[in-house]
């Protein structure tokens, strides 16, 4: 049992993960984050200890006035375009366990959840080829393909795949 106001932050180079355990509004939360090379996504996992529940509101920060954010039933999307035509798209799929998950303009609201996972994919239309004017495939299709590949996988599955891949590089 952790005291209110205490937390533990851990960066594990051996596993390629960042962990945070702390008390928020009287509930101990464990947050695990990693970037999966095999899946090409960032994964954030939030879980309450002792089967307790918690509330959360998720949103995406805009960098420019022209950026747009859209929220669906399980996804938050950010679209951005620079003046030079470079396009960036980010999608965050939110999968909660227990409680309720609802979308409102600009936010995803989670109520009384035991845990939730955010899977983030980011793409641009950049191509390292000056003959193509540095532009390649539009980012939307690449993001959809990547998220379809991980759709249905649990946090544990994504984590195991990440660890196995990471260990093959770290322990060589």
Short mmCIF file of N, CA and C in Angstrom, two decimals:
data_model
loop_
_atom_site.label_atom_id
_atom_site.label_comp_id
_atom_site.label_asym_id
_atom_site.label_seq_id
_atom_site.Cartn_x
_atom_site.Cartn_y
_atom_site.Cartn_z
N UNK A 1 0.84 -1.18 0.00
CA UNK A 1 0.00 0.00 0.00
C UNK A 1 0.89 1.24 0.00
N UNK A 2 0.71 2.10 -0.99
CA UNK A 2 1.49 3.33 -1.10
C UNK A 2 0.77 4.47 -0.39
N UNK A 3 1.58 5.38 0.17
CA UNK A 3 1.00 6.56 0.79
C UNK A 3 0.66 7.59 -0.27
N UNK A 4 -0.36 8.36 -0.01
CA UNK A 4 -0.76 9.45 -0.90
C UNK A 4 0.44 10.38 -1.10
N UNK A 5 0.65 10.79 -2.32
CA UNK A 5 1.76 11.70 -2.63
C UNK A 5 3.07 11.00 -2.94
N UNK A 6 3.11 9.67 -2.85
CA UNK A 6 4.34 8.95 -3.19
C UNK A 6 4.18 8.30 -4.55
N UNK A 7 5.30 8.11 -5.20
CA UNK A 7 5.27 7.41 -6.49
C UNK A 7 6.63 6.79 -6.75
N UNK A 8 6.63 5.84 -7.66
CA UNK A 8 7.86 5.18 -8.10
C UNK A 8 7.90 5.29 -9.61
N UNK A 9 8.99 5.80 -10.14
CA UNK A 9 9.20 5.85 -11.59
C UNK A 9 10.38 4.97 -11.92
N UNK A 10 10.22 4.17 -12.95
CA UNK A 10 11.27 3.22 -13.32
C UNK A 10 11.44 3.24 -14.83
N UNK A 11 12.66 3.37 -15.26
CA UNK A 11 13.00 3.19 -16.67
C UNK A 11 13.84 1.93 -16.75
N UNK A 12 13.32 0.91 -17.39
CA UNK A 12 14.03 -0.37 -17.47
C UNK A 12 14.67 -0.51 -18.85
N UNK A 13 15.98 -0.32 -18.89
CA UNK A 13 16.69 -0.52 -20.15
C UNK A 13 16.72 -2.00 -20.53
N UNK A 14 16.65 -2.87 -19.54
CA UNK A 14 16.67 -4.31 -19.81
C UNK A 14 15.40 -4.77 -20.52
N UNK A 15 14.28 -4.07 -20.30
CA UNK A 15 13.01 -4.46 -20.92
C UNK A 15 12.50 -3.45 -21.94
N UNK A 16 13.09 -2.26 -21.95
CA UNK A 16 12.62 -1.23 -22.88
C UNK A 16 11.26 -0.69 -22.51
N UNK A 17 11.01 -0.49 -21.20
CA UNK A 17 9.73 0.02 -20.74
C UNK A 17 9.94 1.13 -19.71
N UNK A 18 8.92 1.93 -19.56
CA UNK A 18 8.86 2.93 -18.51
C UNK A 18 7.65 2.59 -17.66
N UNK A 19 7.85 2.59 -16.33
CA UNK A 19 6.74 2.28 -15.41
C UNK A 19 6.62 3.38 -14.38
N UNK A 20 5.38 3.60 -13.99
CA UNK A 20 5.08 4.57 -12.94
C UNK A 20 4.03 3.93 -12.05
N UNK A 21 4.25 3.97 -10.76
CA UNK A 21 3.26 3.52 -9.79
C UNK A 21 3.05 4.67 -8.82
N UNK A 22 1.82 5.09 -8.67
CA UNK A 22 1.53 6.21 -7.78
C UNK A 22 0.09 6.20 -7.35
N UNK A 23 -0.21 7.06 -6.40
CA UNK A 23 -1.56 7.16 -5.86
C UNK A 23 -2.21 8.41 -6.44
N UNK A 24 -3.37 8.21 -7.04
CA UNK A 24 -4.15 9.30 -7.62
C UNK A 24 -5.56 9.20 -7.06
N UNK A 25 -5.99 10.22 -6.37
CA UNK A 25 -7.32 10.27 -5.76
C UNK A 25 -7.59 9.02 -4.92
N UNK A 26 -6.58 8.61 -4.16
CA UNK A 26 -6.71 7.48 -3.26
C UNK A 26 -6.60 6.10 -3.89
N UNK A 27 -6.33 6.05 -5.18
CA UNK A 27 -6.24 4.76 -5.88
C UNK A 27 -4.82 4.59 -6.42
N UNK A 28 -4.23 3.43 -6.15
CA UNK A 28 -2.90 3.15 -6.67
C UNK A 28 -3.01 2.74 -8.13
N UNK A 29 -2.32 3.48 -8.99
CA UNK A 29 -2.31 3.20 -10.42
C UNK A 29 -0.93 2.77 -10.86
N UNK A 30 -0.90 1.77 -11.75
CA UNK A 30 0.35 1.38 -12.38
C UNK A 30 0.22 1.72 -13.87
N UNK A 31 1.19 2.48 -14.35
CA UNK A 31 1.20 2.89 -15.75
C UNK A 31 2.46 2.32 -16.39
N UNK A 32 2.28 1.62 -17.50
CA UNK A 32 3.40 1.04 -18.24
C UNK A 32 3.37 1.59 -19.66
N UNK A 33 4.54 2.00 -20.15
CA UNK A 33 4.63 2.55 -21.51
C UNK A 33 5.82 1.94 -22.24
N UNK A 34 5.63 1.65 -23.52
CA UNK A 34 6.73 1.17 -24.36
C UNK A 34 6.41 1.46 -25.81
N UNK A 35 7.45 1.48 -26.61
CA UNK A 35 7.31 1.62 -28.06
C UNK A 35 7.66 0.28 -28.68
N UNK A 36 6.70 -0.31 -29.35
CA UNK A 36 6.87 -1.63 -29.93
C UNK A 36 7.42 -1.52 -31.35
N UNK A 37 8.64 -2.00 -31.55
CA UNK A 37 9.21 -2.01 -32.89
C UNK A 37 8.46 -2.95 -33.82
N UNK A 38 8.13 -4.20 -33.38
CA UNK A 38 7.40 -5.09 -34.30
C UNK A 38 6.05 -4.52 -34.75
N UNK A 39 5.33 -3.90 -33.84
CA UNK A 39 4.00 -3.37 -34.18
C UNK A 39 4.05 -1.94 -34.69
N UNK A 40 5.19 -1.25 -34.47
CA UNK A 40 5.34 0.15 -34.86
C UNK A 40 4.27 1.04 -34.23
N UNK A 41 4.02 0.82 -32.93
CA UNK A 41 3.07 1.62 -32.17
C UNK A 41 3.66 1.92 -30.79
N UNK A 42 3.12 2.93 -30.17
CA UNK A 42 3.41 3.23 -28.77
C UNK A 42 2.24 2.68 -27.97
N UNK A 43 2.52 2.06 -26.83
CA UNK A 43 1.48 1.47 -26.00
C UNK A 43 1.58 2.06 -24.59
N UNK A 44 0.44 2.53 -24.09
CA UNK A 44 0.33 3.03 -22.73
C UNK A 44 -0.75 2.20 -22.03
N UNK A 45 -0.44 1.70 -20.85
CA UNK A 45 -1.41 0.87 -20.12
C UNK A 45 -1.56 1.41 -18.71
N UNK A 46 -2.79 1.68 -18.30
CA UNK A 46 -3.12 2.21 -16.99
C UNK A 46 -3.97 1.17 -16.27
N UNK A 47 -3.58 0.82 -15.03
CA UNK A 47 -4.33 -0.20 -14.30
C UNK A 47 -4.41 0.17 -12.82
N UNK A 48 -5.61 0.04 -12.26
CA UNK A 48 -5.81 0.27 -10.83
C UNK A 48 -5.43 -0.99 -10.06
N UNK A 49 -4.82 -0.79 -8.89
CA UNK A 49 -4.48 -1.92 -8.03
C UNK A 49 -5.72 -2.40 -7.30
N UNK A 50 -5.68 -3.63 -6.86
CA UNK A 50 -6.70 -4.23 -6.01
C UNK A 50 -8.10 -4.16 -6.62
N UNK A 51 -8.20 -4.30 -7.93
CA UNK A 51 -9.48 -4.30 -8.64
C UNK A 51 -10.34 -3.06 -8.38
N UNK A 52 -9.70 -1.97 -8.02
CA UNK A 52 -10.44 -0.72 -7.84
C UNK A 52 -10.69 -0.10 -9.21
N UNK A 53 -11.53 0.93 -9.23
CA UNK A 53 -11.85 1.60 -10.49
C UNK A 53 -11.45 3.07 -10.39
N UNK A 54 -11.33 3.68 -11.56
CA UNK A 54 -10.95 5.10 -11.62
C UNK A 54 -11.56 5.72 -12.87
N UNK A 55 -11.55 7.04 -12.90
CA UNK A 55 -12.04 7.81 -14.04
C UNK A 55 -10.87 8.47 -14.73
N UNK A 56 -11.02 8.71 -16.02
CA UNK A 56 -9.97 9.40 -16.79
C UNK A 56 -10.62 10.13 -17.96
N UNK A 57 -10.00 11.22 -18.35
CA UNK A 57 -10.39 11.96 -19.54
C UNK A 57 -9.16 12.04 -20.43
N UNK A 58 -9.30 11.63 -21.69
CA UNK A 58 -8.17 11.64 -22.61
C UNK A 58 -8.45 12.63 -23.74
N UNK A 59 -7.40 13.34 -24.13
CA UNK A 59 -7.51 14.27 -25.24
C UNK A 59 -6.15 14.37 -25.92
N UNK A 60 -6.12 15.03 -27.05
CA UNK A 60 -4.89 15.22 -27.81
C UNK A 60 -4.65 16.72 -27.91
N UNK A 61 -3.43 17.15 -27.62
CA UNK A 61 -3.09 18.58 -27.71
C UNK A 61 -2.79 18.96 -29.15
N UNK A 62 -3.29 20.07 -29.56
CA UNK A 62 -3.00 20.61 -30.89
C UNK A 62 -1.78 21.51 -30.81
N UNK A 63 -0.97 21.51 -31.85
CA UNK A 63 0.20 22.38 -31.90
C UNK A 63 -0.07 23.65 -32.70
N UNK A 64 -0.98 23.57 -33.65
CA UNK A 64 -1.31 24.71 -34.52
C UNK A 64 -2.82 24.88 -34.60
N UNK A 65 -3.25 26.08 -34.87
CA UNK A 65 -4.69 26.36 -34.99
C UNK A 65 -5.32 25.53 -36.10
N UNK A 66 -4.54 25.19 -37.13
CA UNK A 66 -5.09 24.44 -38.27
C UNK A 66 -5.19 22.93 -37.99
N UNK A 67 -4.60 22.44 -36.91
CA UNK A 67 -4.71 21.02 -36.57
C UNK A 67 -6.16 20.68 -36.25
N UNK A 68 -6.56 19.45 -36.57
CA UNK A 68 -7.92 19.03 -36.24
C UNK A 68 -7.88 17.74 -35.44
N UNK A 69 -8.81 17.64 -34.50
CA UNK A 69 -8.95 16.46 -33.65
C UNK A 69 -10.36 15.93 -33.83
N UNK A 70 -10.46 14.62 -34.03
CA UNK A 70 -11.78 13.99 -34.09
C UNK A 70 -11.79 12.82 -33.10
N UNK A 71 -12.96 12.60 -32.52
CA UNK A 71 -13.11 11.56 -31.51
C UNK A 71 -14.22 10.62 -31.93
N UNK A 72 -13.90 9.32 -31.98
CA UNK A 72 -14.89 8.30 -32.27
C UNK A 72 -15.17 7.50 -31.01
N UNK A 73 -15.85 6.38 -31.15
CA UNK A 73 -16.23 5.60 -29.97
C UNK A 73 -15.03 4.97 -29.25
N UNK A 74 -13.98 4.65 -29.99
CA UNK A 74 -12.79 4.05 -29.37
C UNK A 74 -11.49 4.68 -29.86
N UNK A 75 -11.57 5.84 -30.50
CA UNK A 75 -10.38 6.38 -31.14
C UNK A 75 -10.37 7.90 -31.11
N UNK A 76 -9.18 8.46 -30.92
CA UNK A 76 -8.96 9.89 -31.06
C UNK A 76 -7.95 10.06 -32.19
N UNK A 77 -8.26 10.96 -33.14
CA UNK A 77 -7.38 11.19 -34.29
C UNK A 77 -6.96 12.65 -34.35
N UNK A 78 -5.70 12.85 -34.71
CA UNK A 78 -5.14 14.18 -34.91
C UNK A 78 -4.66 14.27 -36.35
N UNK A 79 -5.03 15.35 -37.03
CA UNK A 79 -4.57 15.61 -38.39
C UNK A 79 -3.88 16.95 -38.41
N UNK A 80 -2.72 16.97 -39.07
CA UNK A 80 -1.94 18.20 -39.14
C UNK A 80 -1.29 18.31 -40.51
N UNK A 81 -1.17 19.52 -41.00
CA UNK A 81 -0.48 19.74 -42.27
C UNK A 81 0.37 21.00 -42.16
N UNK A 82 1.63 20.87 -42.56
CA UNK A 82 2.52 22.02 -42.57
C UNK A 82 2.32 22.82 -43.85
N UNK A 83 2.82 24.03 -43.87
CA UNK A 83 2.69 24.90 -45.05
C UNK A 83 3.33 24.30 -46.29
N UNK A 84 4.34 23.44 -46.11
CA UNK A 84 5.04 22.83 -47.25
C UNK A 84 4.33 21.58 -47.79
N UNK A 85 3.16 21.25 -47.25
CA UNK A 85 2.41 20.09 -47.73
C UNK A 85 2.69 18.80 -46.98
N UNK A 86 3.60 18.82 -46.03
CA UNK A 86 3.88 17.64 -45.22
C UNK A 86 2.66 17.39 -44.33
N UNK A 87 2.13 16.16 -44.40
CA UNK A 87 0.95 15.79 -43.61
C UNK A 87 1.35 14.78 -42.54
N UNK A 88 0.75 14.95 -41.38
CA UNK A 88 0.95 14.03 -40.26
C UNK A 88 -0.41 13.63 -39.74
N UNK A 89 -0.54 12.34 -39.44
CA UNK A 89 -1.76 11.82 -38.83
C UNK A 89 -1.35 10.95 -37.64
N UNK A 90 -2.11 11.09 -36.58
CA UNK A 90 -1.90 10.25 -35.39
C UNK A 90 -3.26 9.70 -34.99
N UNK A 91 -3.26 8.45 -34.58
CA UNK A 91 -4.49 7.82 -34.09
C UNK A 91 -4.17 7.13 -32.78
N UNK A 92 -5.03 7.35 -31.80
CA UNK A 92 -4.90 6.70 -30.50
C UNK A 92 -6.17 5.87 -30.28
N UNK A 93 -6.00 4.55 -30.25
CA UNK A 93 -7.11 3.64 -29.98
C UNK A 93 -7.14 3.40 -28.48
N UNK A 94 -8.30 3.61 -27.87
CA UNK A 94 -8.45 3.46 -26.42
C UNK A 94 -9.36 2.27 -26.15
N UNK A 95 -8.81 1.30 -25.40
CA UNK A 95 -9.56 0.09 -25.05
C UNK A 95 -9.63 0.00 -23.54
N UNK A 96 -10.84 0.15 -22.99
CA UNK A 96 -11.01 0.13 -21.54
C UNK A 96 -11.62 -1.20 -21.09
N UNK A 97 -11.37 -1.53 -19.82
CA UNK A 97 -11.92 -2.74 -19.22
C UNK A 97 -12.72 -2.34 -18.00
N UNK A 98 -13.98 -2.75 -17.98
CA UNK A 98 -14.88 -2.35 -16.92
C UNK A 98 -15.37 -0.94 -17.15
N UNK A 99 -16.39 -0.54 -16.47
CA UNK A 99 -16.88 0.83 -16.53
C UNK A 99 -17.46 1.22 -17.87
N UNK A 100 -17.44 2.52 -18.12
CA UNK A 100 -18.02 3.08 -19.34
C UNK A 100 -16.99 3.91 -20.09
N UNK A 101 -17.12 3.89 -21.41
CA UNK A 101 -16.24 4.68 -22.28
C UNK A 101 -17.14 5.45 -23.23
N UNK A 102 -16.99 6.78 -23.26
CA UNK A 102 -17.82 7.57 -24.15
C UNK A 102 -17.00 8.68 -24.80
N UNK A 103 -17.47 9.11 -25.95
CA UNK A 103 -16.79 10.16 -26.71
C UNK A 103 -17.62 11.43 -26.65
N UNK A 104 -16.95 12.54 -26.42
CA UNK A 104 -17.54 13.87 -26.52
C UNK A 104 -16.62 14.68 -27.42
N UNK A 105 -17.07 15.77 -27.98
CA UNK A 105 -16.19 16.54 -28.87
C UNK A 105 -14.84 16.86 -28.21
N UNK A 106 -13.78 16.37 -28.83
CA UNK A 106 -12.42 16.64 -28.37
C UNK A 106 -11.89 15.77 -27.26
N UNK A 107 -12.70 14.88 -26.68
CA UNK A 107 -12.26 14.08 -25.53
C UNK A 107 -12.86 12.68 -25.56
N UNK A 108 -12.18 11.78 -24.86
CA UNK A 108 -12.70 10.46 -24.56
C UNK A 108 -12.84 10.41 -23.03
N UNK A 109 -13.99 10.00 -22.55
CA UNK A 109 -14.23 9.96 -21.11
C UNK A 109 -14.39 8.51 -20.67
N UNK A 110 -13.63 8.14 -19.65
CA UNK A 110 -13.70 6.80 -19.07
C UNK A 110 -14.20 6.94 -17.63
N UNK A 111 -15.20 6.15 -17.29
CA UNK A 111 -15.79 6.20 -15.94
C UNK A 111 -15.75 4.81 -15.32
N UNK A 112 -15.24 4.75 -14.10
CA UNK A 112 -15.23 3.52 -13.30
C UNK A 112 -14.59 2.34 -14.03
N UNK A 113 -13.43 2.59 -14.68
CA UNK A 113 -12.71 1.51 -15.38
C UNK A 113 -11.69 0.87 -14.44
N UNK A 114 -11.40 -0.41 -14.69
CA UNK A 114 -10.34 -1.10 -13.94
C UNK A 114 -8.99 -0.83 -14.59
N UNK A 115 -9.00 -0.74 -15.93
CA UNK A 115 -7.78 -0.47 -16.67
C UNK A 115 -8.15 0.04 -18.05
N UNK A 116 -7.16 0.62 -18.72
CA UNK A 116 -7.33 0.94 -20.13
C UNK A 116 -5.97 0.96 -20.81
N UNK A 117 -6.01 0.74 -22.11
CA UNK A 117 -4.80 0.73 -22.93
C UNK A 117 -4.99 1.73 -24.06
N UNK A 118 -3.94 2.49 -24.33
CA UNK A 118 -3.92 3.42 -25.46
C UNK A 118 -2.85 2.92 -26.42
N UNK A 119 -3.24 2.67 -27.67
CA UNK A 119 -2.29 2.26 -28.71
C UNK A 119 -2.21 3.41 -29.71
N UNK A 120 -1.01 3.95 -29.89
CA UNK A 120 -0.83 5.15 -30.70
C UNK A 120 0.01 4.83 -31.94
N UNK A 121 -0.49 5.24 -33.09
CA UNK A 121 0.25 5.12 -34.35
C UNK A 121 0.35 6.51 -34.95
N UNK A 122 1.52 6.85 -35.47
CA UNK A 122 1.76 8.16 -36.08
C UNK A 122 2.44 7.95 -37.42
N UNK A 123 1.98 8.67 -38.41
CA UNK A 123 2.56 8.57 -39.75
C UNK A 123 2.58 9.94 -40.43
N UNK A 124 3.47 10.07 -41.40
CA UNK A 124 3.52 11.26 -42.26
C UNK A 124 3.52 10.80 -43.72
N UNK A 125 3.45 11.77 -44.61
CA UNK A 125 3.58 11.46 -46.03
C UNK A 125 5.00 11.72 -46.53
N UNK A 126 5.96 11.81 -45.61
CA UNK A 126 7.37 12.03 -45.97
C UNK A 126 7.95 10.78 -46.63
N UNK A 127 8.73 11.00 -47.66
CA UNK A 127 9.46 9.94 -48.34
C UNK A 127 10.87 10.44 -48.59
N UNK A 128 11.86 9.67 -48.21
CA UNK A 128 13.25 10.10 -48.36
C UNK A 128 13.70 9.90 -49.81
N UNK A 129 13.12 10.70 -50.69
CA UNK A 129 13.43 10.61 -52.12
C UNK A 129 13.16 11.97 -52.75
N UNK A 130 14.23 12.68 -53.07
CA UNK A 130 14.06 14.02 -53.64
C UNK A 130 13.40 13.98 -55.02
N UNK A 131 13.51 12.86 -55.73
CA UNK A 131 12.87 12.74 -57.05
C UNK A 131 11.34 12.71 -56.92
N UNK A 132 10.85 12.36 -55.75
CA UNK A 132 9.40 12.35 -55.48
C UNK A 132 8.98 13.59 -54.70
N UNK A 133 9.86 14.59 -54.69
CA UNK A 133 9.60 15.83 -53.94
C UNK A 133 9.37 15.56 -52.46
N UNK A 134 10.03 14.52 -51.94
CA UNK A 134 9.99 14.15 -50.52
C UNK A 134 8.60 13.71 -50.06
N UNK A 135 7.71 13.39 -51.00
CA UNK A 135 6.36 13.00 -50.62
C UNK A 135 6.08 11.57 -51.06
N UNK A 136 5.45 10.84 -50.17
CA UNK A 136 5.10 9.46 -50.46
C UNK A 136 3.63 9.21 -50.19
N UNK A 137 3.36 8.00 -49.79
CA UNK A 137 1.99 7.55 -49.51
C UNK A 137 1.35 8.41 -48.42
N UNK A 138 0.05 8.64 -48.56
CA UNK A 138 -0.68 9.40 -47.55
C UNK A 138 -0.71 8.62 -46.23
N UNK A 139 -0.67 9.31 -45.10
CA UNK A 139 -0.54 8.63 -43.81
C UNK A 139 -1.76 7.83 -43.37
N UNK A 140 -2.96 8.18 -43.82
CA UNK A 140 -4.16 7.51 -43.32
C UNK A 140 -4.14 6.00 -43.56
N UNK A 141 -3.78 5.60 -44.76
CA UNK A 141 -3.75 4.17 -45.08
C UNK A 141 -2.72 3.41 -44.27
N UNK A 142 -1.56 4.01 -44.04
CA UNK A 142 -0.52 3.36 -43.25
C UNK A 142 -0.95 3.18 -41.80
N UNK A 143 -1.61 4.19 -41.25
CA UNK A 143 -2.09 4.09 -39.87
C UNK A 143 -3.17 3.02 -39.75
N UNK A 144 -4.11 3.02 -40.67
CA UNK A 144 -5.19 2.02 -40.63
C UNK A 144 -4.62 0.61 -40.69
N UNK A 145 -3.66 0.39 -41.58
CA UNK A 145 -3.04 -0.93 -41.72
C UNK A 145 -2.35 -1.34 -40.42
N UNK A 146 -1.59 -0.43 -39.84
CA UNK A 146 -0.85 -0.73 -38.62
C UNK A 146 -1.80 -1.04 -37.46
N UNK A 147 -2.84 -0.24 -37.31
CA UNK A 147 -3.77 -0.48 -36.21
C UNK A 147 -4.59 -1.75 -36.42
N UNK A 148 -4.90 -2.09 -37.66
CA UNK A 148 -5.60 -3.35 -37.93
C UNK A 148 -4.75 -4.55 -37.53
N UNK A 149 -3.44 -4.43 -37.69
CA UNK A 149 -2.54 -5.54 -37.33
C UNK A 149 -2.51 -5.79 -35.82
N UNK A 150 -2.71 -4.76 -35.01
CA UNK A 150 -2.67 -4.94 -33.55
C UNK A 150 -4.07 -5.03 -32.94
N UNK A 151 -5.09 -4.74 -33.72
CA UNK A 151 -6.47 -4.79 -33.21
C UNK A 151 -6.76 -6.19 -32.68
N UNK A 152 -7.36 -6.26 -31.52
CA UNK A 152 -7.68 -7.54 -30.93
C UNK A 152 -6.58 -8.10 -30.04
N UNK A 153 -5.38 -7.51 -30.09
CA UNK A 153 -4.31 -7.99 -29.21
C UNK A 153 -4.44 -7.32 -27.84
N UNK A 154 -4.23 -8.10 -26.81
CA UNK A 154 -4.29 -7.57 -25.45
C UNK A 154 -2.98 -6.86 -25.12
N UNK A 155 -2.99 -6.13 -24.01
CA UNK A 155 -1.76 -5.51 -23.54
C UNK A 155 -0.69 -6.57 -23.31
N UNK A 156 -1.06 -7.69 -22.69
CA UNK A 156 -0.08 -8.74 -22.40
C UNK A 156 0.55 -9.28 -23.68
N UNK A 157 -0.26 -9.46 -24.73
CA UNK A 157 0.28 -9.95 -26.01
C UNK A 157 1.25 -8.94 -26.63
N UNK A 158 0.85 -7.68 -26.66
CA UNK A 158 1.72 -6.64 -27.21
C UNK A 158 3.01 -6.52 -26.40
N UNK A 159 2.87 -6.62 -25.07
CA UNK A 159 4.04 -6.51 -24.19
C UNK A 159 5.00 -7.68 -24.39
N UNK A 160 4.47 -8.90 -24.47
CA UNK A 160 5.33 -10.08 -24.69
C UNK A 160 6.07 -9.98 -26.02
N UNK A 161 5.37 -9.58 -27.07
CA UNK A 161 6.01 -9.44 -28.38
C UNK A 161 7.09 -8.37 -28.34
N UNK A 162 6.80 -7.25 -27.69
CA UNK A 162 7.79 -6.18 -27.54
C UNK A 162 9.02 -6.69 -26.79
N UNK A 163 8.79 -7.35 -25.64
CA UNK A 163 9.92 -7.83 -24.81
C UNK A 163 10.78 -8.83 -25.56
N UNK A 164 10.16 -9.75 -26.28
CA UNK A 164 10.93 -10.75 -27.03
C UNK A 164 11.79 -10.07 -28.10
N UNK A 165 11.20 -9.13 -28.82
CA UNK A 165 11.95 -8.40 -29.84
C UNK A 165 13.06 -7.57 -29.21
N UNK A 166 12.75 -6.87 -28.15
CA UNK A 166 13.73 -6.00 -27.48
C UNK A 166 14.88 -6.82 -26.90
N UNK A 167 14.54 -7.95 -26.26
CA UNK A 167 15.58 -8.78 -25.67
C UNK A 167 16.55 -9.32 -26.70
N UNK A 168 16.04 -9.62 -27.90
CA UNK A 168 16.93 -10.12 -28.95
C UNK A 168 17.99 -9.09 -29.33
N UNK A 169 17.68 -7.81 -29.13
CA UNK A 169 18.65 -6.75 -29.42
C UNK A 169 19.46 -6.39 -28.19
N UNK A 170 18.83 -6.32 -27.03
CA UNK A 170 19.49 -5.88 -25.82
C UNK A 170 20.49 -6.90 -25.28
N UNK A 171 20.13 -8.18 -25.35
CA UNK A 171 20.97 -9.23 -24.76
C UNK A 171 21.95 -9.87 -25.75
N UNK A 172 22.27 -9.22 -26.81
CA UNK A 172 23.17 -9.86 -27.78
C UNK A 172 24.62 -9.69 -27.42
#
